[in-house]
XYZ file of C-alpha atoms in Angstrom:
171
model
C 121.294 96.784 177.194
C 123.078 100.101 177.114
C 121.751 103.163 175.388
C 123.570 104.886 172.528
C 125.242 107.686 174.462
C 128.760 109.104 174.606
C 131.466 106.606 173.584
C 128.915 103.859 172.934
C 127.071 106.168 170.517
C 130.260 106.623 168.502
C 131.001 102.891 168.564
C 127.490 101.951 167.422
C 127.486 104.505 164.618
C 130.806 103.080 163.431
C 129.369 99.543 163.439
C 126.411 100.759 161.386
C 128.730 102.592 158.973
C 130.787 99.415 158.545
C 127.668 97.331 157.901
C 126.494 99.814 155.271
C 129.889 99.816 153.567
C 130.174 96.013 153.628
C 126.731 95.135 152.258
C 124.597 95.910 149.214
C 121.096 94.570 149.964
C 118.963 96.039 152.749
C 115.392 95.873 154.014
C 114.023 98.735 156.134
C 110.949 98.176 158.305
C 108.945 100.283 160.759
C 105.999 99.552 163.026
C 102.452 98.793 161.914
C 99.768 101.498 162.175
C 102.492 104.064 161.446
C 102.840 107.628 162.584
C 105.077 110.361 161.159
C 108.115 109.071 163.042
C 107.775 105.546 161.628
C 107.127 106.656 158.028
C 109.619 109.539 158.115
C 112.367 107.323 159.534
C 111.698 104.490 157.092
C 111.675 106.802 154.074
C 114.701 108.871 155.131
C 116.899 105.839 155.741
C 115.705 104.115 152.560
C 116.507 107.166 150.431
C 119.872 107.655 152.134
C 120.918 104.056 151.511
C 119.737 104.233 147.904
C 121.781 107.399 147.397
C 124.826 105.260 148.230
C 123.870 102.787 145.486
C 122.398 100.190 147.857
C 119.485 97.971 146.898
C 116.823 98.731 149.495
C 113.444 97.134 150.033
C 111.045 99.123 152.202
C 107.626 97.522 152.452
C 104.544 97.780 154.631
C 101.372 95.719 154.884
C 99.287 98.745 155.795
C 100.828 101.138 153.275
C 101.556 104.795 153.892
C 98.717 106.755 155.507
C 97.114 109.347 153.228
C 98.204 112.128 155.581
C 101.870 111.151 155.000
C 101.667 110.141 151.314
C 103.450 113.355 150.269
C 106.627 111.948 151.878
C 106.462 108.850 149.679
C 106.418 110.687 146.362
C 109.619 108.850 145.325
C 107.890 105.549 146.188
C 110.517 104.675 148.758
C 107.932 102.513 150.543
C 105.855 99.948 148.677
C 102.845 97.983 149.832
C 103.983 94.432 150.592
C 103.165 91.919 147.859
C 103.973 88.359 148.899
C 104.567 87.111 145.356
C 107.010 89.922 144.629
C 108.631 90.587 148.005
C 108.920 87.356 150.005
C 111.964 86.052 148.117
C 113.503 89.551 147.941
C 113.350 89.900 151.734
C 115.031 86.531 152.192
C 117.961 87.739 150.057
C 118.786 90.879 152.041
C 122.071 91.088 153.921
C 120.951 93.658 156.495
C 117.537 94.224 158.074
C 117.026 97.628 159.653
C 114.074 98.083 162.007
C 113.266 101.696 162.869
C 110.878 103.024 165.511
C 109.886 99.600 166.860
C 110.646 98.167 170.299
C 110.636 94.581 169.001
C 109.858 92.446 165.981
C 106.274 92.016 167.166
C 105.606 95.684 166.282
C 106.032 94.779 162.605
C 102.812 92.776 162.754
C 102.494 90.075 160.103
C 105.914 91.004 158.636
C 107.677 90.154 161.919
C 108.414 86.526 161.087
C 109.710 87.431 157.652
C 112.003 90.166 159.003
C 113.271 87.963 161.827
C 113.720 84.896 159.639
C 116.111 86.315 157.055
C 119.301 85.337 158.856
C 120.556 88.795 157.921
C 122.370 91.134 160.270
C 119.815 93.262 162.142
C 120.156 96.932 163.053
C 117.633 98.220 165.591
C 117.157 102.031 165.651
C 114.655 103.108 168.290
C 113.769 105.425 171.167
C 111.096 103.468 173.074
C 111.704 102.597 176.737
C 110.389 99.060 176.229
C 112.894 98.299 173.469
C 113.947 94.658 173.570
C 117.492 95.288 172.225
C 116.823 92.590 169.602
C 119.366 93.638 166.995
C 122.936 92.678 166.290
C 123.477 96.430 166.585
C 121.092 98.342 168.877
C 121.189 102.098 168.303
C 118.671 102.898 171.038
C 118.391 106.061 173.112
C 115.318 106.651 175.261
C 115.888 110.400 175.519
C 115.700 110.900 171.749
C 112.713 112.891 170.563
C 111.901 110.086 168.118
C 113.475 107.480 165.914
C 113.948 110.134 163.232
C 116.446 111.916 165.483
C 118.503 108.727 165.667
C 118.079 108.010 161.952
C 119.447 111.484 161.194
C 122.571 110.614 163.204
C 122.938 107.367 161.259
C 122.504 109.138 157.911
C 125.220 111.640 158.808
C 127.497 108.801 159.968
C 127.190 107.002 156.631
C 128.105 110.203 154.819
C 124.809 111.221 153.257
C 123.762 114.883 153.456
C 120.446 115.712 155.097
C 118.875 117.519 152.164
C 115.744 117.370 150.037
C 113.335 114.488 150.566
C 115.597 112.933 153.215
C 115.565 116.109 155.311
C 111.806 116.502 154.858
C 111.158 112.929 156.050
C 113.415 113.491 159.101
C 111.617 116.765 159.869
C 108.182 115.091 159.761
C 109.512 112.257 161.914
């Protein structure tokens, strides 16, 4: 359970870059009862992956809070609809969980996210992180998950501009 610092940081970012290059279908989740860090991180990473031509599903049971709805103007995040999304989540190749110390923080979506059999990337800054991913990009000293997501976005070769930069800034 080592944090993403120094050489390990570089190694983890490379593993994430390789996963992004090798796969086409992603799901991005963040914790229930979201704050700006959760929503900003989820939107920024979703938009970045989509800019690379990836199919990305970003859903929430509780939706985007009204105070953060301006970040979701591109509808990066959708409200979860079981009839529409359950099968789509099962087909993803990579699950990315941002700003959550463990699956349990996803609430009722936890079992679905955990049960995909997909590779899991955990991007988080919380001290109680359970290091539950196949790749754990976790650093307790980060100001928020958005700081770590910005490092990931740079590593996968997407510029931090426009709506992506705004979501990172809010995070």
